[in-house]
């Protein structure tokens, strides 16, 4: 099996994924990192320079590669669950975990908004609220939900492990 972390930007998917992988001694894959290595540009840079559809296409290919793996932890980009095919592939042999975050927390953690083209700099809170509201139904497909506003990546990882029964090999 594998653990697949989904959720909005700045929910801590990459950090929690790294902690989980250390605890489980499983490899960790991060779709945004795979794309960055492959293209030599970050998701934000690809979206700004080539447009979102180009990025979503690369993302779908990265998902289909990691979806084939087992005994690993996968951190996904915030838009991965919007594609039904991505969710079908990741659910096969994967336990989906939604790291749920409040809009205010997203902005507290986001840092420089220039690297986040999907957040409107003229109305950051409004745009995050609207996008999050649109996406909740996709994230809600996860079997497990962890609220991460007030917990560290370490605590979130431990909560996940407490809720998932990992079969021993
Ligand atoms: C996106 C989230 C980003 C990245 C890209 C698009 C999104 O990843 O994949 O900028 O659509 O929410 P993080 O969720 O890791 O920030």
Short mmCIF file of N, CA and C and ligand atoms in Angstrom, two decimals:
data_model
loop_
_atom_site.label_atom_id
_atom_site.label_comp_id
_atom_site.label_asym_id
_atom_site.label_seq_id
_atom_site.Cartn_x
_atom_site.Cartn_y
_atom_site.Cartn_z
N UNK A 1 0.84 -1.20 0.00
CA UNK A 1 0.00 0.00 0.00
C UNK A 1 0.88 1.25 0.00
N UNK A 2 0.22 2.37 -0.13
CA UNK A 2 0.97 3.63 -0.03
C UNK A 2 0.08 4.71 0.58
N UNK A 3 0.71 5.75 1.09
CA UNK A 3 -0.03 6.87 1.66
C UNK A 3 0.08 8.04 0.68
N UNK A 4 -1.07 8.61 0.34
CA UNK A 4 -1.10 9.72 -0.62
C UNK A 4 -1.66 10.95 0.08
N UNK A 5 -0.86 12.00 0.16
CA UNK A 5 -1.28 13.22 0.84
C UNK A 5 -1.84 14.20 -0.19
N UNK A 6 -3.07 14.66 0.07
CA UNK A 6 -3.68 15.65 -0.81
C UNK A 6 -4.10 16.85 0.04
N UNK A 7 -4.35 17.98 -0.63
CA UNK A 7 -4.81 19.16 0.09
C UNK A 7 -4.33 20.42 -0.58
N UNK A 8 -4.80 21.53 -0.04
CA UNK A 8 -4.52 22.85 -0.65
C UNK A 8 -3.05 23.24 -0.46
N UNK A 9 -2.65 24.25 -1.22
CA UNK A 9 -1.30 24.81 -1.06
C UNK A 9 -1.04 25.12 0.41
N UNK A 10 0.17 24.91 0.84
CA UNK A 10 0.61 25.26 2.19
C UNK A 10 -0.07 24.44 3.29
N UNK A 11 -0.62 23.30 2.92
CA UNK A 11 -1.18 22.44 3.97
C UNK A 11 -0.10 21.57 4.59
N UNK A 12 1.10 21.59 3.99
CA UNK A 12 2.22 20.84 4.57
C UNK A 12 2.41 19.45 3.97
N UNK A 13 1.87 19.24 2.78
CA UNK A 13 1.95 17.89 2.17
C UNK A 13 3.39 17.40 2.01
N UNK A 14 4.28 18.31 1.59
CA UNK A 14 5.67 17.88 1.38
C UNK A 14 6.36 17.59 2.72
N UNK A 15 6.17 18.50 3.69
CA UNK A 15 6.84 18.32 5.00
C UNK A 15 6.31 17.08 5.71
N UNK A 16 4.99 16.94 5.74
CA UNK A 16 4.40 15.77 6.43
C UNK A 16 4.83 14.50 5.71
N UNK A 17 4.89 14.56 4.39
CA UNK A 17 5.32 13.39 3.60
C UNK A 17 6.73 12.96 3.96
N UNK A 18 7.61 13.95 4.15
CA UNK A 18 9.00 13.62 4.51
C UNK A 18 9.06 12.98 5.89
N UNK A 19 8.30 13.52 6.84
CA UNK A 19 8.31 12.95 8.20
C UNK A 19 7.75 11.52 8.16
N UNK A 20 6.65 11.33 7.44
CA UNK A 20 6.05 9.99 7.35
C UNK A 20 7.03 9.00 6.75
N UNK A 21 7.73 9.45 5.72
CA UNK A 21 8.65 8.52 5.04
C UNK A 21 9.79 8.12 5.98
N UNK A 22 10.23 9.07 6.82
CA UNK A 22 11.28 8.71 7.81
C UNK A 22 10.74 7.72 8.83
N UNK A 23 9.53 7.97 9.30
CA UNK A 23 8.96 7.09 10.33
C UNK A 23 8.71 5.69 9.79
N UNK A 24 8.26 5.61 8.55
CA UNK A 24 7.90 4.30 7.97
C UNK A 24 9.07 3.62 7.29
N UNK A 25 10.14 4.40 7.07
CA UNK A 25 11.28 3.93 6.26
C UNK A 25 10.80 3.53 4.86
N UNK A 26 9.93 4.34 4.35
CA UNK A 26 9.43 4.18 2.99
C UNK A 26 9.97 5.35 2.16
N UNK A 27 10.21 5.16 0.88
CA UNK A 27 10.62 6.31 0.06
C UNK A 27 9.50 7.35 -0.08
N UNK A 28 9.90 8.57 -0.34
CA UNK A 28 8.95 9.67 -0.48
C UNK A 28 9.03 10.25 -1.88
N UNK A 29 7.89 10.42 -2.51
CA UNK A 29 7.85 11.06 -3.83
C UNK A 29 6.91 12.25 -3.75
N UNK A 30 7.31 13.32 -4.44
CA UNK A 30 6.54 14.56 -4.40
C UNK A 30 6.32 14.97 -5.86
N UNK A 31 5.06 15.03 -6.28
CA UNK A 31 4.81 15.27 -7.71
C UNK A 31 5.40 16.62 -8.16
N UNK A 32 5.29 17.65 -7.33
CA UNK A 32 5.86 18.95 -7.72
C UNK A 32 7.38 18.86 -7.89
N UNK A 33 8.03 18.10 -6.98
CA UNK A 33 9.50 17.97 -7.09
C UNK A 33 9.89 17.18 -8.34
N UNK A 34 9.12 16.14 -8.64
CA UNK A 34 9.44 15.35 -9.84
C UNK A 34 9.34 16.22 -11.10
N UNK A 35 8.29 17.05 -11.13
CA UNK A 35 8.11 17.92 -12.30
C UNK A 35 9.24 18.96 -12.38
N UNK A 36 9.60 19.51 -11.22
CA UNK A 36 10.66 20.52 -11.19
C UNK A 36 11.98 19.94 -11.70
N UNK A 37 12.26 18.69 -11.27
CA UNK A 37 13.50 18.04 -11.72
C UNK A 37 13.45 17.78 -13.22
N UNK A 38 12.30 17.33 -13.69
CA UNK A 38 12.17 16.97 -15.10
C UNK A 38 12.28 18.19 -16.01
N UNK A 39 11.62 19.28 -15.61
CA UNK A 39 11.51 20.45 -16.50
C UNK A 39 12.59 21.49 -16.21
N UNK A 40 13.12 21.48 -14.97
CA UNK A 40 14.09 22.52 -14.60
C UNK A 40 13.41 23.83 -14.26
N UNK A 41 12.13 23.76 -13.89
CA UNK A 41 11.40 24.97 -13.47
C UNK A 41 10.35 24.54 -12.44
N UNK A 42 10.01 25.45 -11.54
CA UNK A 42 9.04 25.10 -10.50
C UNK A 42 7.61 25.14 -11.08
N UNK A 43 6.66 24.51 -10.38
CA UNK A 43 5.28 24.58 -10.86
C UNK A 43 4.82 26.02 -11.08
N UNK A 44 5.15 26.91 -10.14
CA UNK A 44 4.74 28.32 -10.29
C UNK A 44 5.33 28.93 -11.55
N UNK A 45 6.60 28.63 -11.82
CA UNK A 45 7.25 29.17 -13.02
C UNK A 45 6.61 28.60 -14.29
N UNK A 46 6.30 27.31 -14.26
CA UNK A 46 5.70 26.69 -15.46
C UNK A 46 4.31 27.29 -15.73
N UNK A 47 3.53 27.44 -14.63
CA UNK A 47 2.18 28.00 -14.80
C UNK A 47 2.27 29.44 -15.33
N UNK A 48 3.22 30.23 -14.78
CA UNK A 48 3.33 31.63 -15.21
C UNK A 48 3.81 31.74 -16.65
N UNK A 49 4.76 30.87 -17.04
CA UNK A 49 5.35 31.06 -18.38
C UNK A 49 4.61 30.28 -19.47
N UNK A 50 4.09 29.09 -19.12
CA UNK A 50 3.49 28.26 -20.17
C UNK A 50 1.99 28.04 -20.00
N UNK A 51 1.47 28.46 -18.87
CA UNK A 51 0.03 28.33 -18.63
C UNK A 51 -0.31 27.08 -17.81
N UNK A 52 -1.47 27.14 -17.16
CA UNK A 52 -1.86 26.04 -16.27
C UNK A 52 -2.09 24.71 -17.00
N UNK A 53 -2.71 24.70 -18.20
CA UNK A 53 -2.93 23.40 -18.87
C UNK A 53 -1.64 22.63 -19.12
N UNK A 54 -0.56 23.33 -19.47
CA UNK A 54 0.73 22.65 -19.69
C UNK A 54 1.19 22.00 -18.39
N UNK A 55 1.05 22.75 -17.28
CA UNK A 55 1.45 22.19 -15.99
C UNK A 55 0.59 20.98 -15.62
N UNK A 56 -0.72 21.08 -15.84
CA UNK A 56 -1.61 19.96 -15.46
C UNK A 56 -1.29 18.69 -16.24
N UNK A 57 -0.85 18.87 -17.46
CA UNK A 57 -0.46 17.72 -18.28
C UNK A 57 0.79 17.04 -17.70
N UNK A 58 1.77 17.85 -17.34
CA UNK A 58 2.99 17.30 -16.72
C UNK A 58 2.64 16.62 -15.39
N UNK A 59 1.71 17.24 -14.67
CA UNK A 59 1.31 16.72 -13.36
C UNK A 59 0.64 15.35 -13.51
N UNK A 60 -0.19 15.23 -14.54
CA UNK A 60 -0.90 13.96 -14.77
C UNK A 60 0.12 12.85 -15.08
N UNK A 61 1.15 13.20 -15.84
CA UNK A 61 2.18 12.19 -16.16
C UNK A 61 2.94 11.80 -14.89
N UNK A 62 3.27 12.78 -14.06
CA UNK A 62 3.99 12.48 -12.81
C UNK A 62 3.12 11.58 -11.92
N UNK A 63 1.82 11.87 -11.86
CA UNK A 63 0.91 11.05 -11.04
C UNK A 63 0.90 9.62 -11.55
N UNK A 64 0.85 9.44 -12.87
CA UNK A 64 0.74 8.06 -13.39
C UNK A 64 2.01 7.27 -13.09
N UNK A 65 3.15 7.95 -12.97
CA UNK A 65 4.40 7.25 -12.61
C UNK A 65 4.36 6.83 -11.14
N UNK A 66 4.04 7.76 -10.23
CA UNK A 66 4.10 7.42 -8.80
C UNK A 66 2.95 6.49 -8.40
N UNK A 67 1.85 6.55 -9.13
CA UNK A 67 0.70 5.71 -8.78
C UNK A 67 1.02 4.22 -8.93
N UNK A 68 2.03 3.91 -9.71
CA UNK A 68 2.39 2.50 -9.92
C UNK A 68 3.19 1.93 -8.75
N UNK A 69 3.71 2.82 -7.88
CA UNK A 69 4.63 2.38 -6.83
C UNK A 69 3.88 1.91 -5.58
N UNK A 70 4.58 1.13 -4.78
CA UNK A 70 4.00 0.65 -3.52
C UNK A 70 4.96 0.87 -2.36
N UNK A 71 4.42 0.77 -1.14
CA UNK A 71 5.22 1.00 0.07
C UNK A 71 6.01 2.31 -0.05
N UNK A 72 5.29 3.36 -0.25
CA UNK A 72 5.91 4.68 -0.36
C UNK A 72 4.91 5.74 0.10
N UNK A 73 5.42 6.94 0.28
CA UNK A 73 4.58 8.09 0.64
C UNK A 73 4.61 9.06 -0.53
N UNK A 74 3.44 9.54 -0.92
CA UNK A 74 3.37 10.45 -2.05
C UNK A 74 2.74 11.77 -1.62
N UNK A 75 3.46 12.86 -1.86
CA UNK A 75 2.90 14.20 -1.64
C UNK A 75 2.50 14.74 -3.01
N UNK A 76 1.29 15.27 -3.09
CA UNK A 76 0.79 15.73 -4.39
C UNK A 76 0.70 17.25 -4.41
N UNK A 77 0.67 17.83 -5.59
CA UNK A 77 0.39 19.26 -5.73
C UNK A 77 -1.09 19.49 -5.42
N UNK A 78 -1.41 20.72 -5.01
CA UNK A 78 -2.77 21.01 -4.55
C UNK A 78 -3.87 20.78 -5.58
N UNK A 79 -3.51 20.77 -6.88
CA UNK A 79 -4.54 20.61 -7.90
C UNK A 79 -4.72 19.19 -8.39
N UNK A 80 -3.92 18.27 -7.91
CA UNK A 80 -3.98 16.87 -8.38
C UNK A 80 -5.38 16.26 -8.26
N UNK A 81 -6.08 16.46 -7.11
CA UNK A 81 -7.38 15.79 -6.96
C UNK A 81 -8.47 16.29 -7.91
N UNK A 82 -8.24 17.41 -8.59
CA UNK A 82 -9.28 17.94 -9.48
C UNK A 82 -9.48 17.05 -10.71
N UNK A 83 -8.53 16.21 -10.99
CA UNK A 83 -8.62 15.33 -12.15
C UNK A 83 -9.07 13.94 -11.66
N UNK A 84 -10.23 13.52 -12.14
CA UNK A 84 -10.80 12.25 -11.65
C UNK A 84 -9.87 11.08 -11.95
N UNK A 85 -9.20 11.13 -13.10
CA UNK A 85 -8.28 10.05 -13.47
C UNK A 85 -7.12 9.97 -12.47
N UNK A 86 -6.61 11.12 -12.06
CA UNK A 86 -5.53 11.14 -11.05
C UNK A 86 -5.99 10.44 -9.78
N UNK A 87 -7.23 10.74 -9.36
CA UNK A 87 -7.72 10.18 -8.10
C UNK A 87 -7.93 8.67 -8.22
N UNK A 88 -8.41 8.23 -9.37
CA UNK A 88 -8.61 6.79 -9.57
C UNK A 88 -7.27 6.09 -9.47
N UNK A 89 -6.27 6.63 -10.15
CA UNK A 89 -4.96 5.97 -10.15
C UNK A 89 -4.34 5.95 -8.75
N UNK A 90 -4.44 7.09 -8.05
CA UNK A 90 -3.79 7.17 -6.73
C UNK A 90 -4.52 6.34 -5.68
N UNK A 91 -5.81 6.11 -5.90
CA UNK A 91 -6.59 5.33 -4.92
C UNK A 91 -6.29 3.84 -5.00
N UNK A 92 -5.81 3.39 -6.14
CA UNK A 92 -5.49 1.97 -6.28
C UNK A 92 -4.33 1.68 -5.33
N UNK A 93 -4.58 0.86 -4.34
CA UNK A 93 -3.49 0.53 -3.43
C UNK A 93 -2.98 1.72 -2.63
N UNK A 94 -3.74 2.82 -2.60
CA UNK A 94 -3.27 4.00 -1.86
C UNK A 94 -4.34 4.47 -0.89
N UNK A 95 -3.92 4.90 0.29
CA UNK A 95 -4.85 5.52 1.24
C UNK A 95 -4.70 7.02 1.11
N UNK A 96 -5.79 7.68 0.72
CA UNK A 96 -5.75 9.13 0.52
C UNK A 96 -5.97 9.85 1.84
N UNK A 97 -5.10 10.80 2.12
CA UNK A 97 -5.21 11.59 3.36
C UNK A 97 -5.29 13.07 2.98
N UNK A 98 -6.35 13.73 3.43
CA UNK A 98 -6.53 15.16 3.16
C UNK A 98 -5.97 15.96 4.34
N UNK A 99 -4.97 16.77 4.08
CA UNK A 99 -4.45 17.69 5.09
C UNK A 99 -5.27 18.98 4.93
N UNK A 100 -6.23 19.17 5.84
CA UNK A 100 -7.18 20.28 5.70
C UNK A 100 -6.66 21.53 6.39
N UNK A 101 -6.73 22.64 5.68
CA UNK A 101 -6.13 23.87 6.19
C UNK A 101 -7.11 25.03 5.98
N UNK A 102 -7.10 25.99 6.91
CA UNK A 102 -7.97 27.16 6.77
C UNK A 102 -7.30 28.20 5.85
N UNK A 103 -8.09 29.02 5.14
CA UNK A 103 -7.52 30.02 4.24
C UNK A 103 -6.52 30.95 4.93
N UNK A 104 -6.84 31.34 6.16
CA UNK A 104 -5.95 32.26 6.89
C UNK A 104 -4.58 31.60 7.11
N UNK A 105 -4.59 30.31 7.39
CA UNK A 105 -3.33 29.58 7.60
C UNK A 105 -2.54 29.50 6.30
N UNK A 106 -3.23 29.31 5.20
CA UNK A 106 -2.55 29.26 3.89
C UNK A 106 -1.75 30.54 3.70
N UNK A 107 -2.39 31.68 3.96
CA UNK A 107 -1.70 32.95 3.70
C UNK A 107 -0.59 33.23 4.71
N UNK A 108 -0.77 32.75 5.93
CA UNK A 108 0.28 32.90 6.94
C UNK A 108 1.54 32.16 6.49
N UNK A 109 1.34 31.01 5.83
CA UNK A 109 2.47 30.16 5.47
C UNK A 109 3.00 30.44 4.06
N UNK A 110 2.24 31.16 3.23
CA UNK A 110 2.54 31.21 1.79
C UNK A 110 3.83 31.95 1.43
N UNK A 111 4.24 32.92 2.24
CA UNK A 111 5.45 33.68 1.90
C UNK A 111 5.21 34.55 0.67
N UNK A 112 6.21 34.61 -0.21
CA UNK A 112 6.15 35.50 -1.37
C UNK A 112 5.10 35.03 -2.39
N UNK A 113 4.08 35.85 -2.58
CA UNK A 113 2.98 35.44 -3.47
C UNK A 113 3.38 35.46 -4.94
N UNK A 114 4.54 36.05 -5.25
CA UNK A 114 4.98 36.05 -6.67
C UNK A 114 5.23 34.64 -7.17
N UNK A 115 5.57 33.73 -6.25
CA UNK A 115 5.84 32.36 -6.69
C UNK A 115 4.55 31.52 -6.70
N UNK A 116 3.41 32.16 -6.42
CA UNK A 116 2.14 31.42 -6.37
C UNK A 116 1.12 32.07 -7.30
N UNK A 117 1.23 31.78 -8.59
CA UNK A 117 0.36 32.46 -9.56
C UNK A 117 -1.13 32.18 -9.38
N UNK A 118 -1.47 31.14 -8.62
CA UNK A 118 -2.90 30.84 -8.46
C UNK A 118 -3.54 31.61 -7.30
N UNK A 119 -2.72 32.40 -6.58
CA UNK A 119 -3.29 33.28 -5.55
C UNK A 119 -3.29 34.71 -6.10
N UNK A 120 -4.46 35.33 -6.11
CA UNK A 120 -4.60 36.69 -6.64
C UNK A 120 -3.98 37.68 -5.65
N UNK A 121 -2.93 38.37 -6.10
CA UNK A 121 -2.21 39.28 -5.20
C UNK A 121 -3.07 40.48 -4.78
N UNK A 122 -4.09 40.79 -5.58
CA UNK A 122 -4.95 41.93 -5.22
C UNK A 122 -5.98 41.55 -4.16
N UNK A 123 -6.25 40.27 -4.05
CA UNK A 123 -7.24 39.82 -3.06
C UNK A 123 -6.85 38.41 -2.60
N UNK A 124 -5.72 38.31 -1.89
CA UNK A 124 -5.22 36.98 -1.53
C UNK A 124 -6.24 36.15 -0.74
N UNK A 125 -6.82 36.76 0.31
CA UNK A 125 -7.72 35.96 1.15
C UNK A 125 -8.98 35.55 0.38
N UNK A 126 -9.54 36.49 -0.37
CA UNK A 126 -10.75 36.18 -1.15
C UNK A 126 -10.47 35.09 -2.17
N UNK A 127 -9.32 35.16 -2.83
CA UNK A 127 -9.06 34.17 -3.88
C UNK A 127 -8.76 32.80 -3.28
N UNK A 128 -8.07 32.77 -2.14
CA UNK A 128 -7.81 31.47 -1.50
C UNK A 128 -9.12 30.88 -1.01
N UNK A 129 -9.98 31.72 -0.41
CA UNK A 129 -11.28 31.22 0.10
C UNK A 129 -12.10 30.63 -1.05
N UNK A 130 -12.14 31.34 -2.17
CA UNK A 130 -12.97 30.88 -3.30
C UNK A 130 -12.42 29.58 -3.88
N UNK A 131 -11.10 29.51 -4.05
CA UNK A 131 -10.51 28.30 -4.65
C UNK A 131 -10.67 27.10 -3.71
N UNK A 132 -10.49 27.37 -2.44
CA UNK A 132 -10.63 26.29 -1.45
C UNK A 132 -12.07 25.78 -1.44
N UNK A 133 -13.03 26.70 -1.49
CA UNK A 133 -14.45 26.30 -1.48
C UNK A 133 -14.75 25.44 -2.72
N UNK A 134 -14.19 25.82 -3.87
CA UNK A 134 -14.39 25.04 -5.11
C UNK A 134 -13.80 23.64 -5.00
N UNK A 135 -12.71 23.53 -4.25
CA UNK A 135 -11.95 22.27 -4.25
C UNK A 135 -12.33 21.30 -3.15
N UNK A 136 -13.11 21.79 -2.17
CA UNK A 136 -13.34 20.92 -1.00
C UNK A 136 -13.94 19.58 -1.37
N UNK A 137 -14.85 19.59 -2.34
CA UNK A 137 -15.51 18.31 -2.71
C UNK A 137 -14.50 17.31 -3.28
N UNK A 138 -13.44 17.82 -3.88
CA UNK A 138 -12.42 16.91 -4.43
C UNK A 138 -11.55 16.36 -3.29
N UNK A 139 -11.12 17.24 -2.42
CA UNK A 139 -10.29 16.79 -1.30
C UNK A 139 -11.07 15.84 -0.38
N UNK A 140 -12.39 16.10 -0.29
CA UNK A 140 -13.22 15.31 0.63
C UNK A 140 -13.36 13.84 0.20
N UNK A 141 -12.82 13.50 -0.96
CA UNK A 141 -12.85 12.09 -1.37
C UNK A 141 -11.86 11.25 -0.54
N UNK A 142 -10.97 11.92 0.20
CA UNK A 142 -9.98 11.18 0.99
C UNK A 142 -10.65 10.39 2.10
N UNK A 143 -10.03 9.27 2.44
CA UNK A 143 -10.56 8.42 3.50
C UNK A 143 -10.29 9.04 4.88
N UNK A 144 -9.18 9.73 4.97
CA UNK A 144 -8.76 10.29 6.27
C UNK A 144 -8.59 11.80 6.13
N UNK A 145 -9.08 12.54 7.14
CA UNK A 145 -8.93 13.99 7.13
C UNK A 145 -8.19 14.42 8.39
N UNK A 146 -7.15 15.23 8.22
CA UNK A 146 -6.41 15.72 9.38
C UNK A 146 -6.42 17.26 9.31
N UNK A 147 -6.87 17.92 10.37
CA UNK A 147 -6.81 19.38 10.42
C UNK A 147 -5.41 19.80 10.84
N UNK A 148 -4.78 20.60 10.00
CA UNK A 148 -3.35 20.85 10.22
C UNK A 148 -3.02 22.28 10.62
N UNK A 149 -4.04 23.10 10.91
CA UNK A 149 -3.74 24.50 11.20
C UNK A 149 -2.86 24.66 12.44
N UNK A 150 -3.14 23.87 13.45
CA UNK A 150 -2.44 24.07 14.73
C UNK A 150 -1.55 22.91 15.10
N UNK A 151 -1.14 22.13 14.13
CA UNK A 151 -0.25 21.00 14.46
C UNK A 151 1.03 21.07 13.63
N UNK A 152 2.11 20.54 14.18
CA UNK A 152 3.38 20.51 13.46
C UNK A 152 3.34 19.34 12.46
N UNK A 153 4.25 19.35 11.47
CA UNK A 153 4.32 18.21 10.54
C UNK A 153 4.51 16.89 11.27
N UNK A 154 5.31 16.93 12.33
CA UNK A 154 5.55 15.72 13.14
C UNK A 154 4.24 15.21 13.76
N UNK A 155 3.47 16.15 14.33
CA UNK A 155 2.20 15.75 14.96
C UNK A 155 1.20 15.25 13.92
N UNK A 156 1.18 15.91 12.76
CA UNK A 156 0.25 15.48 11.71
C UNK A 156 0.62 14.08 11.24
N UNK A 157 1.93 13.84 11.08
CA UNK A 157 2.37 12.51 10.62
C UNK A 157 1.98 11.44 11.63
N UNK A 158 2.15 11.77 12.92
CA UNK A 158 1.81 10.78 13.96
C UNK A 158 0.31 10.49 13.95
N UNK A 159 -0.50 11.55 13.77
CA UNK A 159 -1.96 11.34 13.72
C UNK A 159 -2.32 10.41 12.58
N UNK A 160 -1.66 10.59 11.45
CA UNK A 160 -1.96 9.74 10.29
C UNK A 160 -1.61 8.28 10.62
N UNK A 161 -0.44 8.10 11.21
CA UNK A 161 -0.03 6.72 11.53
C UNK A 161 -0.97 6.08 12.55
N UNK A 162 -1.49 6.91 13.47
CA UNK A 162 -2.43 6.38 14.47
C UNK A 162 -3.74 5.92 13.80
N UNK A 163 -4.05 6.51 12.66
CA UNK A 163 -5.33 6.20 12.00
C UNK A 163 -5.22 5.14 10.91
N UNK A 164 -3.99 4.87 10.48
CA UNK A 164 -3.84 3.89 9.39
C UNK A 164 -3.16 2.65 9.93
N UNK A 165 -3.72 1.54 9.56
CA UNK A 165 -3.10 0.29 9.95
C UNK A 165 -2.16 -0.14 8.83
N UNK A 166 -0.85 -0.01 9.05
CA UNK A 166 0.10 -0.37 8.00
C UNK A 166 0.43 -1.87 8.15
N UNK A 167 0.09 -2.67 7.18
CA UNK A 167 0.41 -4.10 7.30
C UNK A 167 1.92 -4.32 7.32
N UNK A 168 2.40 -5.16 8.25
CA UNK A 168 3.83 -5.41 8.26
C UNK A 168 4.18 -6.42 7.15
N UNK A 169 5.42 -6.25 6.65
CA UNK A 169 5.80 -7.09 5.50
C UNK A 169 6.19 -8.49 5.95
C1 LIG B 1 -1.10 24.09 -7.16
C2 LIG B 1 -0.37 23.82 -6.03
C3 LIG B 1 1.10 23.76 -6.04
C4 LIG B 1 1.62 23.41 -7.43
C5 LIG B 1 1.03 24.33 -8.45
C6 LIG B 1 -0.49 24.27 -8.49
C7 LIG B 1 -2.58 24.11 -7.05
O1 LIG B 1 1.56 22.77 -5.15
O2 LIG B 1 1.34 22.09 -7.77
O3 LIG B 1 1.47 25.63 -8.20
O4 LIG B 1 -3.27 24.04 -8.08
O5 LIG B 1 -3.08 24.17 -5.91
P1 LIG B 1 1.46 22.86 -3.55
O6 LIG B 1 0.08 22.42 -3.18
O7 LIG B 1 2.51 21.90 -3.07
O8 LIG B 1 1.75 24.26 -3.16
#
